[in-house]
Short mmCIF file of C-alpha atoms in Angstrom, two decimals:
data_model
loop_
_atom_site.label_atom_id
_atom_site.label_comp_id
_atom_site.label_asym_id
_atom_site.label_seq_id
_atom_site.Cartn_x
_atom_site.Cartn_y
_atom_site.Cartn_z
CA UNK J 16 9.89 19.57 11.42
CA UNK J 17 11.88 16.66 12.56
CA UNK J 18 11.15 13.18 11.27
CA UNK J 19 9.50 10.31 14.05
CA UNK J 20 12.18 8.46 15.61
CA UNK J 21 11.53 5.50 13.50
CA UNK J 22 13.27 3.01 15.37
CA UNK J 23 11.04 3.37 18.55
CA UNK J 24 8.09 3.39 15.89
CA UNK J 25 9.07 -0.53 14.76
CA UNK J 26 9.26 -1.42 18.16
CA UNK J 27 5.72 -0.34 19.12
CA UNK J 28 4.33 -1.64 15.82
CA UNK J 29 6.53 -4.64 14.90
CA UNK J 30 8.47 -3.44 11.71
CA UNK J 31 6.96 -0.95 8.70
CA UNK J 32 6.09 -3.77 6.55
CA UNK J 33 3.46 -5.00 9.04
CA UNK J 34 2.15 -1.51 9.15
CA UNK J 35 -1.51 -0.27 8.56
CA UNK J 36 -3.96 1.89 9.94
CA UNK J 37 -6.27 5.08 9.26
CA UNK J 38 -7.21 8.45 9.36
CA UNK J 39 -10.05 10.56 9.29
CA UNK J 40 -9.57 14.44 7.69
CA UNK J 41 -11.80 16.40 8.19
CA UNK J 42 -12.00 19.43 5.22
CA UNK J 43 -14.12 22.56 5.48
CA UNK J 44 -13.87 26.49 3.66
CA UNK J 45 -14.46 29.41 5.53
CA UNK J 46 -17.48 30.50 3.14
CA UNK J 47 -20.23 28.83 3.38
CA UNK J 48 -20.99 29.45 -0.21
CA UNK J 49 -18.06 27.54 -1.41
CA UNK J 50 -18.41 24.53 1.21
CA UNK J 51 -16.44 21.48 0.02
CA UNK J 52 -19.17 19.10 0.94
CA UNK J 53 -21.92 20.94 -0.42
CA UNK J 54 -19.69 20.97 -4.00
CA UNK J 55 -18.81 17.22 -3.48
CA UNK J 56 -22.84 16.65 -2.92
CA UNK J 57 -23.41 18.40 -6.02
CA UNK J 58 -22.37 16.32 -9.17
CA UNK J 59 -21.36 18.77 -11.45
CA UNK J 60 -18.95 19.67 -8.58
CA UNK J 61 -18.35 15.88 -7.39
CA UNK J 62 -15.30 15.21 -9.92
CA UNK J 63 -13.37 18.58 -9.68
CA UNK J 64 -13.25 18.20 -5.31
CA UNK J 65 -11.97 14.16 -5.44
CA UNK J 66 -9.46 15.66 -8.12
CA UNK J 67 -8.34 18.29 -5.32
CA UNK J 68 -7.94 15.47 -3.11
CA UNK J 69 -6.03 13.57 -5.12
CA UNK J 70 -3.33 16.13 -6.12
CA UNK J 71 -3.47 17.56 -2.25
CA UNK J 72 -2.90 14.04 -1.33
CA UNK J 73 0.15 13.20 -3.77
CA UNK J 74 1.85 16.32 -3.11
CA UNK J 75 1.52 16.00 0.74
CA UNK J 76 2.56 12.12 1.32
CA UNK J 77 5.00 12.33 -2.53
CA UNK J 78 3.36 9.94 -4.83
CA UNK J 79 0.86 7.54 -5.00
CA UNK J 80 2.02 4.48 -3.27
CA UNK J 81 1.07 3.20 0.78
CA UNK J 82 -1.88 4.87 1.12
CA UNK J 83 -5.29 5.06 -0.80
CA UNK J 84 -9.20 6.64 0.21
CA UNK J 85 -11.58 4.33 1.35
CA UNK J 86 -14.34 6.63 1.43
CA UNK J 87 -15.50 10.28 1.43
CA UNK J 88 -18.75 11.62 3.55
CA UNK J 89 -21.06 13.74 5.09
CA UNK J 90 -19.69 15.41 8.08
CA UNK J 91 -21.74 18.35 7.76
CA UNK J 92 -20.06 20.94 8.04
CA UNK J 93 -17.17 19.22 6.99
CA UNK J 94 -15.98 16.60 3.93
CA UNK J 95 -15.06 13.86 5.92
CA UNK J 96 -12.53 11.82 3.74
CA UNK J 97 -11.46 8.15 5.18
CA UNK J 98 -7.87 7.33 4.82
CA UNK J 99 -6.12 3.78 4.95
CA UNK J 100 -2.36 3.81 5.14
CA UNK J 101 -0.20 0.52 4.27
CA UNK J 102 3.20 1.58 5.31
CA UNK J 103 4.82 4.01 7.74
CA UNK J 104 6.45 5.59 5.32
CA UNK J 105 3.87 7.38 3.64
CA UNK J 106 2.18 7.85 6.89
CA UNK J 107 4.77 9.45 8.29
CA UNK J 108 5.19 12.44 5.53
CA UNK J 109 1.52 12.74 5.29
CA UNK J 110 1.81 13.62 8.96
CA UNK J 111 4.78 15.76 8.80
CA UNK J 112 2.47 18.06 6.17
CA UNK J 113 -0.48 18.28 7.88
CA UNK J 114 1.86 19.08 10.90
CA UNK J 115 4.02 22.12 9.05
CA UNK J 116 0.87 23.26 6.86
CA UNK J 117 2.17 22.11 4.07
CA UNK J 118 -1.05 20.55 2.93
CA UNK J 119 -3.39 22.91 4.13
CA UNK J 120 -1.43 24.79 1.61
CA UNK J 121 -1.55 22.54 -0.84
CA UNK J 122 -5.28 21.99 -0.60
CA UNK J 123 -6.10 25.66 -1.15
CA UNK J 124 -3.65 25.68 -3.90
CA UNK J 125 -5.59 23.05 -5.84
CA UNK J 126 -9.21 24.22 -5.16
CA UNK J 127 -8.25 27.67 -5.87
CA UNK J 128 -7.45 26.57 -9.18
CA UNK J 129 -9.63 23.66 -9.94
CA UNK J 130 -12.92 25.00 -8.15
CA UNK J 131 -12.34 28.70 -9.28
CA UNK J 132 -12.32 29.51 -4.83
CA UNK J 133 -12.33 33.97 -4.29
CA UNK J 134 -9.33 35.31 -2.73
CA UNK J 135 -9.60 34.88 0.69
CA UNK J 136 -10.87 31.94 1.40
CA UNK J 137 -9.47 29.77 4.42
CA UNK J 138 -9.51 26.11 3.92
CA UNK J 139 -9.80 24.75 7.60
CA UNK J 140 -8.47 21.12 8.62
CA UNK J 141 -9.22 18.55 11.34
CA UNK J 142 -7.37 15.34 11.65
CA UNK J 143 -8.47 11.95 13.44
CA UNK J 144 -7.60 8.69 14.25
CA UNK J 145 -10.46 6.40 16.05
CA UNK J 146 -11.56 9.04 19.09
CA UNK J 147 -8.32 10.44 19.06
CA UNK J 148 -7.86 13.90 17.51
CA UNK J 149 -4.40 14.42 16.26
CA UNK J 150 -4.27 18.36 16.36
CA UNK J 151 -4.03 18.11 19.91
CA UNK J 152 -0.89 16.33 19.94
CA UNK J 153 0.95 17.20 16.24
CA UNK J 154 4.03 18.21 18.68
CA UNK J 155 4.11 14.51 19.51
CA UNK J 156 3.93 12.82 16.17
CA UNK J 157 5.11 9.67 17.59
CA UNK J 158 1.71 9.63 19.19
CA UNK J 159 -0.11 10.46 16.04
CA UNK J 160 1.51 7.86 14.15
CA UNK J 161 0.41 5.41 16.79
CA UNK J 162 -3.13 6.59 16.70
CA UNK J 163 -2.93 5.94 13.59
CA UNK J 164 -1.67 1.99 13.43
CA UNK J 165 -3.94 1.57 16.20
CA UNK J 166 -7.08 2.75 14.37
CA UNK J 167 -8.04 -0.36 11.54
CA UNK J 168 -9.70 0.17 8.63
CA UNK J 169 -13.47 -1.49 8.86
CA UNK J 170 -14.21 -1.66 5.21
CA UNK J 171 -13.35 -1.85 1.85
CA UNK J 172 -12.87 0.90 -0.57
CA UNK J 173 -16.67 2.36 -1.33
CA UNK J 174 -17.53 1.71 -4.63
CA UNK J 175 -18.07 5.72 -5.04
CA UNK J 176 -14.79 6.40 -4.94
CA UNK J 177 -13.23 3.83 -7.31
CA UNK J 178 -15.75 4.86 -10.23
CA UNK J 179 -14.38 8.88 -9.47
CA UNK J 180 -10.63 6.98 -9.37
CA UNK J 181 -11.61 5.75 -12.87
CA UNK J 182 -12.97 9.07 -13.64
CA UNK J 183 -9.76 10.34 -12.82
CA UNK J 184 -7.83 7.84 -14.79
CA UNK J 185 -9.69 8.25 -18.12
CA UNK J 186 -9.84 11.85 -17.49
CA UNK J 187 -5.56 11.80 -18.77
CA UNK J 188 -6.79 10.41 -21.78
CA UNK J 189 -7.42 7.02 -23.26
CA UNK J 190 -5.10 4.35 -22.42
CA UNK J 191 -3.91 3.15 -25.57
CA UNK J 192 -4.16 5.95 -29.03
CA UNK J 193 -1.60 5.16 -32.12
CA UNK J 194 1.68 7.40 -31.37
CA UNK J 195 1.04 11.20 -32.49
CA UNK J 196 3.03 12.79 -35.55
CA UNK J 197 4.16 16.23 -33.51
CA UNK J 198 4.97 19.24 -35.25
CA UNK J 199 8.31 20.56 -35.23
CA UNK J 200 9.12 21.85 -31.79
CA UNK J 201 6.24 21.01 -29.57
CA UNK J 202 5.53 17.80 -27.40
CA UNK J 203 3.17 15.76 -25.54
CA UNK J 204 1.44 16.40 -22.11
CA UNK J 205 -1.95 14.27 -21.12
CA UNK J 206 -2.61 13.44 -24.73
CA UNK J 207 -2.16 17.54 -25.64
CA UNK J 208 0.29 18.91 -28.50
CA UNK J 209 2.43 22.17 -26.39
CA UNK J 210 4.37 24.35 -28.08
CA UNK J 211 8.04 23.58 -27.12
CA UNK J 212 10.69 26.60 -26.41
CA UNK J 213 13.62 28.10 -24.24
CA UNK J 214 12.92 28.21 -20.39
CA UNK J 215 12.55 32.08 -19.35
CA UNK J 216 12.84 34.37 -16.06
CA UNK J 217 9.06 33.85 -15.69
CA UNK J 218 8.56 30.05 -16.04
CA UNK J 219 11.97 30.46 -13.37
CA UNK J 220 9.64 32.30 -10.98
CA UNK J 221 6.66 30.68 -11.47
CA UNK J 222 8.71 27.08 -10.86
CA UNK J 223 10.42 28.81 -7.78
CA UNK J 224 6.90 29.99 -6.30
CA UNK J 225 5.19 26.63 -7.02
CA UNK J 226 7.64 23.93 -6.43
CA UNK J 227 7.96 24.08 -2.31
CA UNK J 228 10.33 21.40 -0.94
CA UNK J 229 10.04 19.13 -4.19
CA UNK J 230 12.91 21.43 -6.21
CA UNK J 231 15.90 18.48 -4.74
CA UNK J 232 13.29 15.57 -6.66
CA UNK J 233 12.99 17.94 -9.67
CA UNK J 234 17.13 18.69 -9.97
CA UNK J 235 18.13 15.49 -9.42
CA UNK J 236 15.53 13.99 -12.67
CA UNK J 237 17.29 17.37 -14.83
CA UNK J 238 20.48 16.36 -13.77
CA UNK J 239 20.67 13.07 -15.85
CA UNK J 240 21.22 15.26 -19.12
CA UNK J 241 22.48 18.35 -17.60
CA UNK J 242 26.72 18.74 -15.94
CA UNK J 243 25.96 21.61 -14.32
CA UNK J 244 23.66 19.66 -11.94
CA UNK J 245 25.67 16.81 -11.09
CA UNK J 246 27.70 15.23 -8.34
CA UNK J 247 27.04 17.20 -5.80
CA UNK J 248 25.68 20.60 -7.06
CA UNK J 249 22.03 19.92 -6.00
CA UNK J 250 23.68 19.75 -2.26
CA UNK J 251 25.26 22.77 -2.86
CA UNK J 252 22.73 24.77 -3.76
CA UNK J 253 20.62 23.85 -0.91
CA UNK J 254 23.33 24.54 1.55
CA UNK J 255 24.44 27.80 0.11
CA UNK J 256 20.66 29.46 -0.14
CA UNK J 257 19.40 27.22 2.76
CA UNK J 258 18.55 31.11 4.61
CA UNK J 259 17.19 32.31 1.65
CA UNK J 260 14.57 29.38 1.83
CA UNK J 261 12.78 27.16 -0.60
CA UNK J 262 11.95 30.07 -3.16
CA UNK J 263 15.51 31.30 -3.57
CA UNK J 264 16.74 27.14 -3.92
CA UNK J 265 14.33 26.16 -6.14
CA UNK J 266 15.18 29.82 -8.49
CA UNK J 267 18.76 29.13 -8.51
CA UNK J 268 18.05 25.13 -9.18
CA UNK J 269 16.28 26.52 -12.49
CA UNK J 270 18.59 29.28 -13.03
CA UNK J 271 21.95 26.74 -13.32
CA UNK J 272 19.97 24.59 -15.39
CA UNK J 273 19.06 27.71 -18.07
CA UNK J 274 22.71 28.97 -17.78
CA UNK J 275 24.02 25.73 -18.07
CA UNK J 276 21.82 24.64 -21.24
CA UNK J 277 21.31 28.01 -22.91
CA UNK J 278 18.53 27.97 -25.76
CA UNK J 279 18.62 23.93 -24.91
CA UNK J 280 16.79 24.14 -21.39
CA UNK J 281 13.38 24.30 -23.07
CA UNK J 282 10.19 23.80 -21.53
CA UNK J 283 9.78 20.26 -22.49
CA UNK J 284 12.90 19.14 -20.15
CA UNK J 285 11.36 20.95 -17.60
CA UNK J 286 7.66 18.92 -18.20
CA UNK J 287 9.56 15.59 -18.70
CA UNK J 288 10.90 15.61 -15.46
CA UNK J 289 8.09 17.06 -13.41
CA UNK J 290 6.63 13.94 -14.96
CA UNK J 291 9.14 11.84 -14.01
CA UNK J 292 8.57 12.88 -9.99
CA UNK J 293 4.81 12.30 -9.89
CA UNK J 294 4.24 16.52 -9.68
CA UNK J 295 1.61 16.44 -12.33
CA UNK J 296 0.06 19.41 -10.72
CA UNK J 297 2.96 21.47 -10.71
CA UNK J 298 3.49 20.61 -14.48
CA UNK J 299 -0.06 21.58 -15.38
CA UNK J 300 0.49 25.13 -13.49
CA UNK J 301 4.10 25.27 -16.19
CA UNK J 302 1.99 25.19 -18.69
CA UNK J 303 -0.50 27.14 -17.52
CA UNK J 304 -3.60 24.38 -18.08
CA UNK J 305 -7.42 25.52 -16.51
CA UNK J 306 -9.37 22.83 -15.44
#
Protein backbone atom coordinates (compact mmCIF):
# COMPACT_ATOMS: atom_id res chain seq x y z
CA UNK A 1 0.00 0.00 0.00
CA UNK A 2 1.53 3.29 -0.71
CA UNK A 3 2.10 5.82 2.05
CA UNK A 4 -0.28 9.42 2.00
CA UNK A 5 1.46 12.00 0.17
CA UNK A 6 2.43 13.72 3.30
CA UNK A 7 3.33 16.92 2.00
CA UNK A 8 -0.24 17.73 0.64
CA UNK A 9 -1.38 16.30 4.17
CA UNK A 10 0.62 19.45 6.09
CA UNK A 11 -0.83 21.71 3.82
CA UNK A 12 -4.47 20.80 4.51
CA UNK A 13 -3.76 20.44 8.24
CA UNK A 14 -0.98 22.97 9.00
CA UNK A 15 2.11 20.73 9.88
CA UNK A 16 2.00 17.07 11.90
CA UNK A 17 2.78 18.62 15.12
CA UNK A 18 -0.53 20.53 15.13
CA UNK A 19 -2.22 17.30 14.32
CA UNK A 20 -5.20 15.59 16.19
CA UNK A 21 -8.30 13.99 15.55
CA UNK A 22 -10.39 10.61 15.98
CA UNK A 23 -11.74 7.53 15.03
CA UNK A 24 -14.43 5.32 15.71
CA UNK A 25 -13.78 1.19 15.09
CA UNK A 26 -16.23 -0.57 15.09
CA UNK A 27 -15.33 -4.58 16.18
CA UNK A 28 -17.72 -7.49 15.83
CA UNK A 29 -17.18 -11.78 15.46
CA UNK A 30 -19.07 -13.67 13.19
CA UNK A 31 -20.57 -15.95 16.12
CA UNK A 32 -22.76 -14.61 18.06
CA UNK A 33 -21.67 -16.76 20.89
CA UNK A 34 -18.29 -15.27 21.02
CA UNK A 35 -19.47 -11.48 20.48
CA UNK A 36 -16.73 -9.05 21.57
CA UNK A 37 -19.16 -6.77 23.28
CA UNK A 38 -21.07 -9.26 24.99
CA UNK A 39 -17.35 -10.60 26.49
CA UNK A 40 -16.31 -6.91 27.16
CA UNK A 41 -19.92 -6.55 29.09
CA UNK A 42 -19.08 -9.49 31.00
CA UNK A 43 -16.28 -8.84 33.65
CA UNK A 44 -14.62 -11.92 33.83
CA UNK A 45 -14.19 -11.29 30.05
CA UNK A 46 -13.72 -7.31 30.39
CA UNK A 47 -9.75 -7.48 30.95
CA UNK A 48 -8.74 -10.24 28.39
CA UNK A 49 -10.82 -8.04 25.21
CA UNK A 50 -9.06 -4.34 26.28
CA UNK A 51 -5.80 -6.57 26.36
CA UNK A 52 -6.67 -7.66 22.60
CA UNK A 53 -7.04 -4.14 21.89
CA UNK A 54 -4.11 -3.10 23.16
CA UNK A 55 -1.70 -5.57 21.46
CA UNK A 56 -4.01 -5.23 18.06
CA UNK A 57 -3.47 -1.62 18.49
CA UNK A 58 0.48 -1.61 19.06
CA UNK A 59 1.12 -3.98 16.41
CA UNK A 60 -1.08 -2.09 13.83
CA UNK A 61 0.08 1.75 14.43
CA UNK A 62 4.09 0.16 15.95
CA UNK A 63 4.24 1.19 19.49
CA UNK A 64 2.56 3.04 21.91
CA UNK A 65 3.12 6.65 21.24
CA UNK A 66 0.44 9.42 19.24
CA UNK A 67 -2.48 7.78 19.86
CA UNK A 68 -4.41 6.47 23.00
CA UNK A 69 -8.47 5.10 23.66
CA UNK A 70 -10.72 7.43 24.99
CA UNK A 71 -13.45 5.14 25.44
CA UNK A 72 -14.98 1.74 24.58
CA UNK A 73 -19.01 1.11 24.15
CA UNK A 74 -22.07 -0.37 23.34
CA UNK A 75 -22.70 -0.48 19.71
CA UNK A 76 -24.71 -3.46 19.83
CA UNK A 77 -23.82 -5.51 17.69
CA UNK A 78 -20.58 -4.13 17.66
CA UNK A 79 -17.61 -2.95 20.38
CA UNK A 80 -17.44 0.45 19.53
CA UNK A 81 -13.88 1.61 20.66
CA UNK A 82 -13.16 5.63 20.51
CA UNK A 83 -9.81 6.55 19.22
CA UNK A 84 -7.87 9.97 19.66
CA UNK A 85 -4.79 10.38 17.52
CA UNK A 86 -2.02 13.19 18.38
CA UNK A 87 0.17 13.00 15.39
CA UNK A 88 -0.07 11.99 11.73
CA UNK A 89 2.31 9.70 12.05
CA UNK A 90 0.72 7.12 13.93
CA UNK A 91 -2.45 7.92 12.20
CA UNK A 92 -1.21 7.31 9.14
CA UNK A 93 0.11 3.49 9.77
CA UNK A 94 -2.92 2.77 11.75
CA UNK A 95 -4.69 3.55 8.49
CA UNK A 96 -2.42 1.84 6.19
CA UNK A 97 -3.37 -1.56 8.44
CA UNK A 98 -6.78 -1.32 8.61
CA UNK A 99 -6.46 -0.55 4.80
CA UNK A 100 -4.14 -3.86 3.81
CA UNK A 101 -5.86 -6.11 6.64
CA UNK A 102 -3.16 -6.13 8.51
CA UNK A 103 -5.07 -5.51 11.69
CA UNK A 104 -8.01 -7.36 11.07
CA UNK A 105 -5.35 -9.93 11.16
CA UNK A 106 -3.86 -8.94 13.97
CA UNK A 107 -7.05 -8.70 15.96
CA UNK A 108 -8.01 -12.32 15.32
CA UNK A 109 -4.54 -13.27 16.09
CA UNK A 110 -4.80 -11.91 19.62
CA UNK A 111 -8.38 -13.01 20.53
CA UNK A 112 -7.72 -16.33 19.16
CA UNK A 113 -5.19 -16.66 21.67
CA UNK A 114 -6.21 -14.58 24.56
CA UNK A 115 -10.11 -15.33 24.40
CA UNK A 116 -9.59 -19.09 23.44
CA UNK A 117 -11.98 -17.94 19.77
CA UNK A 118 -12.94 -21.73 17.56
CA UNK A 119 -11.39 -21.99 14.28
CA UNK A 120 -13.31 -20.19 12.04
CA UNK A 121 -14.31 -17.36 13.36
CA UNK A 122 -14.33 -13.99 11.26
CA UNK A 123 -13.57 -10.91 13.13
CA UNK A 124 -15.49 -8.16 11.08
CA UNK A 125 -14.34 -4.33 11.10
CA UNK A 126 -15.97 -0.93 10.50
CA UNK A 127 -14.09 2.27 10.60
CA UNK A 128 -15.42 5.97 11.22
CA UNK A 129 -14.61 9.34 11.47
CA UNK A 130 -17.61 11.89 12.56
CA UNK A 131 -20.49 10.69 9.80
CA UNK A 132 -17.94 9.73 7.54
CA UNK A 133 -17.28 5.99 7.06
CA UNK A 134 -13.79 5.33 5.97
CA UNK A 135 -14.32 1.83 4.23
CA UNK A 136 -15.90 3.58 1.55
CA UNK A 137 -13.00 5.49 0.60
CA UNK A 138 -9.67 3.32 2.05
CA UNK A 139 -8.47 3.74 -1.81
CA UNK A 140 -8.27 7.42 -0.96
CA UNK A 141 -6.46 7.52 2.31
CA UNK A 142 -5.72 11.08 1.92
CA UNK A 143 -9.40 11.47 2.52
CA UNK A 144 -9.46 9.21 5.48
CA UNK A 145 -6.73 10.91 7.11
CA UNK A 146 -8.64 14.13 6.70
CA UNK A 147 -11.77 12.69 8.15
CA UNK A 148 -9.90 11.98 10.64
CA UNK A 149 -8.16 15.60 11.70
CA UNK A 150 -11.44 16.92 10.99
CA UNK A 151 -13.34 14.79 13.53
CA UNK A 152 -12.24 16.31 17.42
CA UNK A 153 -12.23 14.44 20.25
CA UNK A 154 -15.29 15.68 22.73
CA UNK A 155 -14.02 14.22 25.91
CA UNK A 156 -11.55 13.05 28.05
CA UNK A 157 -10.31 9.60 28.50
CA UNK A 158 -13.36 7.60 30.47
CA UNK A 159 -12.30 6.70 33.65
CA UNK A 160 -13.15 2.87 32.61
CA UNK A 161 -10.53 2.61 30.54
CA UNK A 162 -7.61 4.07 32.54
CA UNK A 163 -8.40 1.67 35.63
CA UNK A 164 -8.24 -1.50 32.70
CA UNK A 165 -4.84 0.61 31.43
CA UNK A 166 -3.69 0.14 35.07
CA UNK A 167 -4.94 -3.30 35.01
CA UNK A 168 -2.84 -3.80 32.19
CA UNK A 169 0.18 -2.19 33.67
CA UNK A 170 0.25 -4.14 36.97
CA UNK A 171 -0.74 -7.14 35.12
CA UNK A 172 3.54 -7.22 33.85
CA UNK A 173 4.25 -7.36 37.31
CA UNK A 174 4.98 -4.99 40.13
CA UNK A 175 6.92 -2.01 39.36
CA UNK A 176 9.71 -2.15 41.58
CA UNK A 177 10.86 -6.15 43.16
CA UNK A 178 14.72 -6.51 44.46
CA UNK A 179 16.77 -7.90 41.26
CA UNK A 180 16.23 -11.86 40.89
CA UNK A 181 19.24 -14.39 41.49
CA UNK A 182 18.63 -16.52 37.98
CA UNK A 183 19.76 -19.89 37.62
CA UNK A 184 22.37 -20.75 35.33
CA UNK A 185 21.11 -20.39 31.80
CA UNK A 186 17.65 -18.97 31.99
CA UNK A 187 16.43 -15.23 32.05
CA UNK A 188 13.79 -12.83 32.72
CA UNK A 189 10.48 -12.11 30.81
CA UNK A 190 7.42 -10.10 32.71
CA UNK A 191 8.83 -10.94 36.10
CA UNK A 192 9.06 -14.98 34.87
CA UNK A 193 12.39 -17.19 35.17
CA UNK A 194 12.63 -19.03 31.14
CA UNK A 195 14.81 -21.52 30.51
CA UNK A 196 17.54 -20.07 28.18
CA UNK A 197 18.97 -22.25 25.02
CA UNK A 198 20.10 -22.40 21.26
CA UNK A 199 17.53 -20.94 18.70
CA UNK A 200 16.10 -24.03 16.54
CA UNK A 201 14.32 -24.67 13.01
CA UNK A 202 11.01 -24.41 14.92
CA UNK A 203 11.34 -21.18 16.99
CA UNK A 204 12.80 -20.09 13.03
CA UNK A 205 9.32 -20.97 11.72
CA UNK A 206 7.30 -19.99 14.31
CA UNK A 207 9.27 -16.29 14.24
CA UNK A 208 8.87 -16.39 10.33
CA UNK A 209 4.96 -17.17 10.59
CA UNK A 210 4.39 -14.60 13.40
CA UNK A 211 6.57 -11.69 12.76
CA UNK A 212 4.71 -10.06 9.46
CA UNK A 213 6.41 -6.83 8.27
CA UNK A 214 8.17 -6.18 11.78
CA UNK A 215 11.29 -8.84 10.85
CA UNK A 216 13.51 -5.28 9.38
CA UNK A 217 12.72 -3.72 13.37
CA UNK A 218 13.65 -7.15 14.81
CA UNK A 219 17.19 -7.56 12.56
CA UNK A 220 18.23 -4.35 12.92
CA UNK A 221 17.93 -4.62 17.33
CA UNK A 222 20.01 -8.40 16.65
CA UNK A 223 22.32 -6.74 14.59
CA UNK A 224 24.04 -4.64 17.38
CA UNK A 225 25.85 -7.95 18.66
CA UNK A 226 25.68 -9.97 15.60
CA UNK A 227 28.35 -9.21 11.98
CA UNK A 228 26.45 -11.19 10.00
CA UNK A 229 23.58 -8.65 10.22
CA UNK A 230 25.27 -5.52 9.68
CA UNK A 231 25.82 -2.75 7.21
CA UNK A 232 23.67 -3.51 4.85
CA UNK A 233 22.65 -7.24 5.12
CA UNK A 234 19.12 -6.53 6.52
CA UNK A 235 18.63 -4.63 2.92
CA UNK A 236 19.82 -7.46 1.32
CA UNK A 237 17.84 -9.88 2.51
CA UNK A 238 14.73 -8.05 1.85
CA UNK A 239 15.67 -7.38 -1.68
CA UNK A 240 16.85 -10.81 -2.51
CA UNK A 241 13.53 -12.78 -1.02
CA UNK A 242 11.32 -9.65 -1.61
CA UNK A 243 9.06 -12.46 -4.14
CA UNK A 244 9.25 -14.92 -1.70
CA UNK A 245 7.39 -12.45 0.74
CA UNK A 246 7.45 -11.65 4.39
CA UNK A 247 7.62 -15.43 5.56
CA UNK A 248 10.65 -16.37 3.50
CA UNK A 249 12.50 -12.66 4.81
CA UNK A 250 11.74 -12.93 8.13
CA UNK A 251 13.11 -17.15 7.96
CA UNK A 252 16.25 -16.20 6.38
CA UNK A 253 16.60 -12.94 8.88
CA UNK A 254 16.58 -15.76 11.72
CA UNK A 255 18.40 -18.26 9.78
CA UNK A 256 21.78 -15.77 9.27
CA UNK A 257 21.47 -14.89 12.73
CA UNK A 258 21.61 -18.93 13.94
CA UNK A 259 24.37 -19.60 11.30
CA UNK A 260 26.11 -16.67 12.15
CA UNK A 261 26.04 -17.24 16.12
CA UNK A 262 25.95 -21.03 16.26
CA UNK A 263 25.06 -22.46 19.87
CA UNK A 264 25.31 -18.46 20.83
CA UNK A 265 21.93 -17.33 19.07
CA UNK A 266 19.88 -18.51 22.05
CA UNK A 267 16.47 -17.71 22.77
CA UNK A 268 17.14 -14.96 25.15
CA UNK A 269 18.75 -12.67 22.21
CA UNK A 270 15.88 -13.37 20.38
CA UNK A 271 13.36 -12.14 23.59
CA UNK A 272 15.72 -9.17 24.32
CA UNK A 273 15.20 -7.70 21.19
CA UNK A 274 11.55 -8.40 20.54
CA UNK A 275 11.58 -6.39 23.73
CA UNK A 276 13.53 -3.85 22.56
CA UNK A 277 10.84 -3.14 19.43
CA UNK A 278 7.69 -2.94 21.57
CA UNK A 279 6.46 -6.71 19.99
CA UNK A 280 5.61 -8.01 23.39
CA UNK A 281 3.03 -10.14 21.79
CA UNK A 282 5.17 -11.73 19.43
CA UNK A 283 7.68 -12.49 22.31
CA UNK A 284 4.99 -14.08 24.45
CA UNK A 285 3.94 -16.44 21.31
CA UNK A 286 8.36 -17.36 21.38
CA UNK A 287 7.87 -18.54 24.39
CA UNK A 288 4.87 -20.04 24.03
CA UNK A 289 2.95 -18.09 27.19
CA UNK A 290 -1.26 -18.81 27.56
CA UNK A 291 -3.05 -16.12 28.87
Amino acid sequence: MDSIDTKKLNVRNGNDAAFSGCAVLFLGCSSPAHNLLSLYKDEQGKFSVFKVLKLTLIDSVGGLEGYEILKLHDADPFLGVELKFMAMPPCQRFLESYACGLLAQFLSQHASRLLTLPDGVVMETQLKAGIHTLDQSLQDLEICLEHIGQSQPVRLRDDEVSQLEQQLQNSYGPPSQPPQELPRNCFLFQKRVFDDRPLTSADQQRFAAHVGRDWKRVGRALQKNCRALKGPAIDNLAYEYEREGLYEQAYQLLGRFIQSEGRSAKLSRLISALEETKLTSMAEIMLGIQP
